[in-house]
Every structure is written in C-alpha cells, then in structure tokens.
Backbone as ProteinMPNN parsed JSONL, in Angstrom:
{"seq_chain_A": "MITKDMTIRQVLEKDINCAEIFLNAGMHCIGCPSASAETIEEACTVHGLDADVLVGQLNEFFGA", "coords_chain_A": {"N_chain_A": [[19.306, 15.436, -38.457], [21.299, 17.629, -40.519], [23.779, 17.155, -42.763], [26.86, 17.845, -44.671], [27.162, 16.161, -46.481], [24.688, 15.782, -47.983], [22.002, 16.415, -50.068], [20.966, 19.597, -51.46], [18.258, 19.548, -52.187], [17.462, 17.292, -50.51], [17.4, 18.184, -48.172], [15.498, 20.679, -48.295], [13.127, 19.001, -48.62], [12.838, 18.126, -46.154], [11.902, 20.417, -44.728], [10.466, 22.802, -46.348], [10.706, 25.587, -45.762], [12.952, 26.009, -44.822], [14.392, 27.115, -46.882], [14.906, 29.717, -46.987], [17.221, 30.248, -45.606], [19.23, 29.312, -47.137], [18.765, 31.014, -49.22], [19.441, 33.446, -48.0], [22.004, 33.079, -48.099], [22.997, 33.402, -50.574], [22.389, 31.595, -52.355], [20.754, 30.887, -54.671], [20.03, 28.799, -56.089], [17.993, 26.967, -55.416], [15.923, 25.857, -56.67], [16.885, 24.859, -59.099], [18.276, 22.302, -61.548], [20.746, 21.486, -60.396], [20.396, 21.445, -57.604], [19.263, 18.935, -57.065], [21.281, 17.356, -57.532], [23.873, 18.331, -56.445], [25.647, 18.34, -53.377], [25.591, 19.999, -50.334], [27.995, 20.4, -49.427], [29.457, 20.936, -52.031], [28.229, 22.533, -53.374], [28.34, 24.96, -51.906], [31.339, 24.979, -52.342], [31.214, 26.13, -54.849], [29.708, 28.233, -54.866], [31.379, 29.702, -52.978], [31.386, 29.705, -50.297], [31.069, 28.708, -46.744], [30.874, 25.336, -45.821], [30.418, 24.464, -43.25], [29.473, 26.371, -41.646], [27.048, 27.054, -43.095], [25.942, 24.418, -42.671], [25.898, 24.427, -40.057], [23.861, 26.505, -39.293], [21.338, 25.543, -40.746], [21.122, 23.352, -38.997], [20.493, 24.465, -36.697], [18.19, 25.776, -37.403], [16.54, 23.397, -37.927], [16.679, 22.14, -35.14], [18.648, 20.693, -34.309]], "CA_chain_A": [[20.426, 16.278, -38.606], [21.961, 17.727, -41.456], [25.274, 16.911, -43.252], [27.249, 18.479, -45.692], [26.997, 15.261, -47.82], [23.427, 15.799, -48.283], [21.72, 17.578, -51.562], [19.85, 20.677, -51.021], [16.868, 18.795, -52.241], [17.047, 16.428, -49.46], [17.254, 19.235, -46.934], [14.46, 21.163, -48.76], [12.217, 17.95, -48.72], [12.519, 18.047, -44.916], [11.08, 21.506, -44.548], [10.666, 23.671, -47.556], [11.026, 26.849, -45.17], [14.529, 26.07, -44.797], [14.762, 27.663, -48.298], [15.143, 30.984, -46.814], [18.622, 29.834, -45.153], [20.049, 29.207, -48.642], [18.623, 32.173, -50.05], [19.971, 34.496, -47.259], [23.379, 32.657, -48.294], [23.183, 33.778, -51.775], [22.261, 30.397, -52.864], [19.48, 30.994, -55.492], [19.637, 27.775, -57.077], [17.642, 26.094, -54.814], [14.971, 25.44, -57.786], [17.76, 24.315, -60.324], [18.451, 21.089, -61.292], [21.742, 21.153, -59.49], [20.074, 21.33, -56.228], [18.889, 17.645, -56.722], [22.441, 16.693, -57.435], [25.091, 18.652, -55.771], [25.992, 18.219, -52.313], [25.842, 20.983, -49.658], [29.603, 21.13, -49.522], [29.804, 21.029, -53.314], [26.979, 24.034, -53.855], [29.118, 25.998, -51.008], [32.265, 25.416, -52.869], [30.629, 26.831, -56.209], [29.454, 29.662, -54.14], [32.348, 30.386, -52.31], [30.615, 29.684, -48.623], [31.729, 27.871, -45.554], [29.627, 24.55, -45.536], [30.209, 24.144, -41.847], [28.631, 27.523, -41.257], [25.69, 26.954, -43.644], [25.315, 23.048, -42.146], [25.37, 24.92, -38.681], [22.717, 27.165, -39.752], [20.484, 24.354, -41.088], [20.995, 22.335, -38.085], [19.998, 25.457, -35.618], [16.799, 25.99, -37.922], [16.049, 22.097, -37.307], [16.541, 22.234, -33.758], [19.345, 19.306, -34.09]], "C_chain_A": [[21.121, 16.408, -40.276], [23.487, 17.908, -41.85], [25.712, 17.607, -44.648], [27.433, 17.474, -47.061], [25.599, 15.213, -48.433], [23.222, 16.755, -49.38], [21.011, 18.448, -50.941], [18.39, 20.164, -51.475], [16.617, 18.084, -51.049], [16.92, 17.308, -48.27], [16.003, 20.004, -47.329], [13.122, 20.219, -48.497], [12.01, 17.746, -47.135], [11.562, 19.211, -44.531], [11.376, 22.644, -45.442], [11.065, 25.442, -47.049], [12.255, 27.02, -44.886], [15.1, 26.721, -46.005], [15.31, 29.176, -47.976], [16.767, 31.034, -46.29], [19.391, 30.028, -46.3], [19.802, 30.597, -49.31], [19.287, 33.481, -49.64], [21.522, 34.188, -47.354], [23.752, 33.178, -49.589], [22.993, 32.586, -52.818], [21.059, 30.328, -53.504], [19.052, 30.186, -56.37], [18.805, 26.63, -56.793], [16.192, 25.151, -55.712], [15.711, 24.745, -59.047], [17.779, 22.935, -60.332], [19.759, 20.603, -60.539], [21.49, 20.726, -57.931], [19.57, 19.782, -56.064], [20.165, 16.908, -56.837], [23.654, 17.034, -56.771], [24.801, 18.438, -54.156], [25.737, 19.626, -51.792], [27.076, 21.532, -49.811], [29.866, 21.67, -51.029], [29.2, 22.332, -53.977], [28.224, 25.343, -52.984], [30.477, 26.263, -51.704], [32.194, 26.351, -53.993], [30.311, 28.215, -55.822], [30.441, 30.23, -53.156], [31.995, 30.424, -50.652], [31.374, 28.566, -47.893], [30.712, 26.654, -45.537], [29.651, 24.43, -44.4], [29.243, 25.28, -41.236], [27.146, 27.453, -41.758], [25.127, 25.599, -42.787], [24.897, 23.651, -40.601], [24.004, 25.697, -38.526], [21.509, 26.59, -39.891], [20.081, 23.767, -39.721], [20.147, 23.192, -36.815], [18.616, 25.394, -35.993], [15.919, 24.496, -37.692], [16.122, 21.665, -36.245], [17.576, 21.027, -33.552], [20.861, 19.987, -33.251]], "O_chain_A": [[21.365, 15.457, -41.02], [24.248, 18.702, -41.298], [24.919, 17.846, -45.559], [27.717, 17.792, -48.215], [25.455, 14.535, -49.45], [23.982, 17.686, -49.648], [20.419, 18.155, -49.903], [17.42, 20.603, -50.856], [15.519, 18.254, -50.521], [16.179, 16.918, -47.368], [15.226, 19.941, -46.376], [12.087, 20.795, -48.162], [10.967, 17.174, -46.817], [10.472, 18.933, -44.031], [12.379, 23.346, -45.318], [11.564, 26.296, -47.783], [12.7, 28.151, -44.691], [16.323, 26.842, -46.078], [16.109, 29.715, -48.741], [17.457, 31.975, -46.686], [20.201, 30.953, -46.359], [20.712, 31.183, -49.896], [19.633, 34.379, -50.407], [22.301, 34.938, -46.765], [24.951, 33.423, -49.719], [23.415, 32.659, -53.973], [20.189, 29.679, -52.924], [18.163, 30.37, -57.201], [18.738, 25.606, -57.473], [15.68, 24.085, -55.371], [15.06, 24.134, -59.895], [17.391, 22.297, -59.354], [19.835, 19.45, -60.113], [22.148, 19.942, -57.247], [19.47, 19.378, -54.906], [20.217, 15.819, -56.266], [24.47, 16.151, -56.509], [23.625, 18.386, -53.796], [25.648, 20.511, -52.644], [27.351, 22.675, -50.174], [30.439, 22.747, -51.198], [29.67, 22.971, -54.919], [28.737, 26.331, -53.508], [30.897, 27.418, -51.774], [33.004, 27.271, -54.11], [30.665, 29.202, -56.468], [30.168, 31.278, -52.571], [32.475, 31.302, -49.935], [32.12, 27.726, -48.396], [29.577, 26.994, -45.201], [28.489, 24.153, -44.1], [28.358, 25.017, -40.422], [26.188, 27.725, -41.035], [24.011, 25.652, -42.27], [23.82, 23.407, -40.057], [23.191, 25.424, -37.643], [20.569, 27.031, -39.231], [18.907, 23.7, -39.356], [19.307, 22.638, -36.106], [17.792, 25.026, -35.155], [14.747, 24.524, -37.317], [15.578, 20.566, -36.143], [17.343, 20.327, -32.567], [21.751, 19.225, -32.873]]}, "name": "protein", "num_of_chains": 1, "seq": "MITKDMTIRQVLEKDINCAEIFLNAGMHCIGCPSASAETIEEACTVHGLDADVLVGQLNEFFGA"}
C-alpha cells in the first residue's frame, strides 16, 4: 500500500513503471534529488496537486 508519507523514490523502487503516474500528474522531478527526500505529500504541495488523488492512482496501479 502506498501512503502520502512515502518518498517518491520508495514508490519507484517498488515498480519503475509507476513513473508514468507521476509524469502524467506533471511531476517530472522523479529523477531529481528531491525524489529521494520528499514525501509524496510534500511533492504534491510543491506542485499544487491533491496527494490523496495521486496516492489513490498509485494504489490502483499496485492493486491495493
């Protein structure tokens, strides 16, 4: 299960193919150093996105 307090890197390490979800949301920072340190919630705040929506999409991808 993906949660808002996970880093982008933690999620990508589960399955790199989920990168498309981040990219489609306008989060093109998946390869930058921030991806290793920022939580999904923090990154969504910076990008003006709803973290609950993104986490929902990620959990759907992972079948959670």
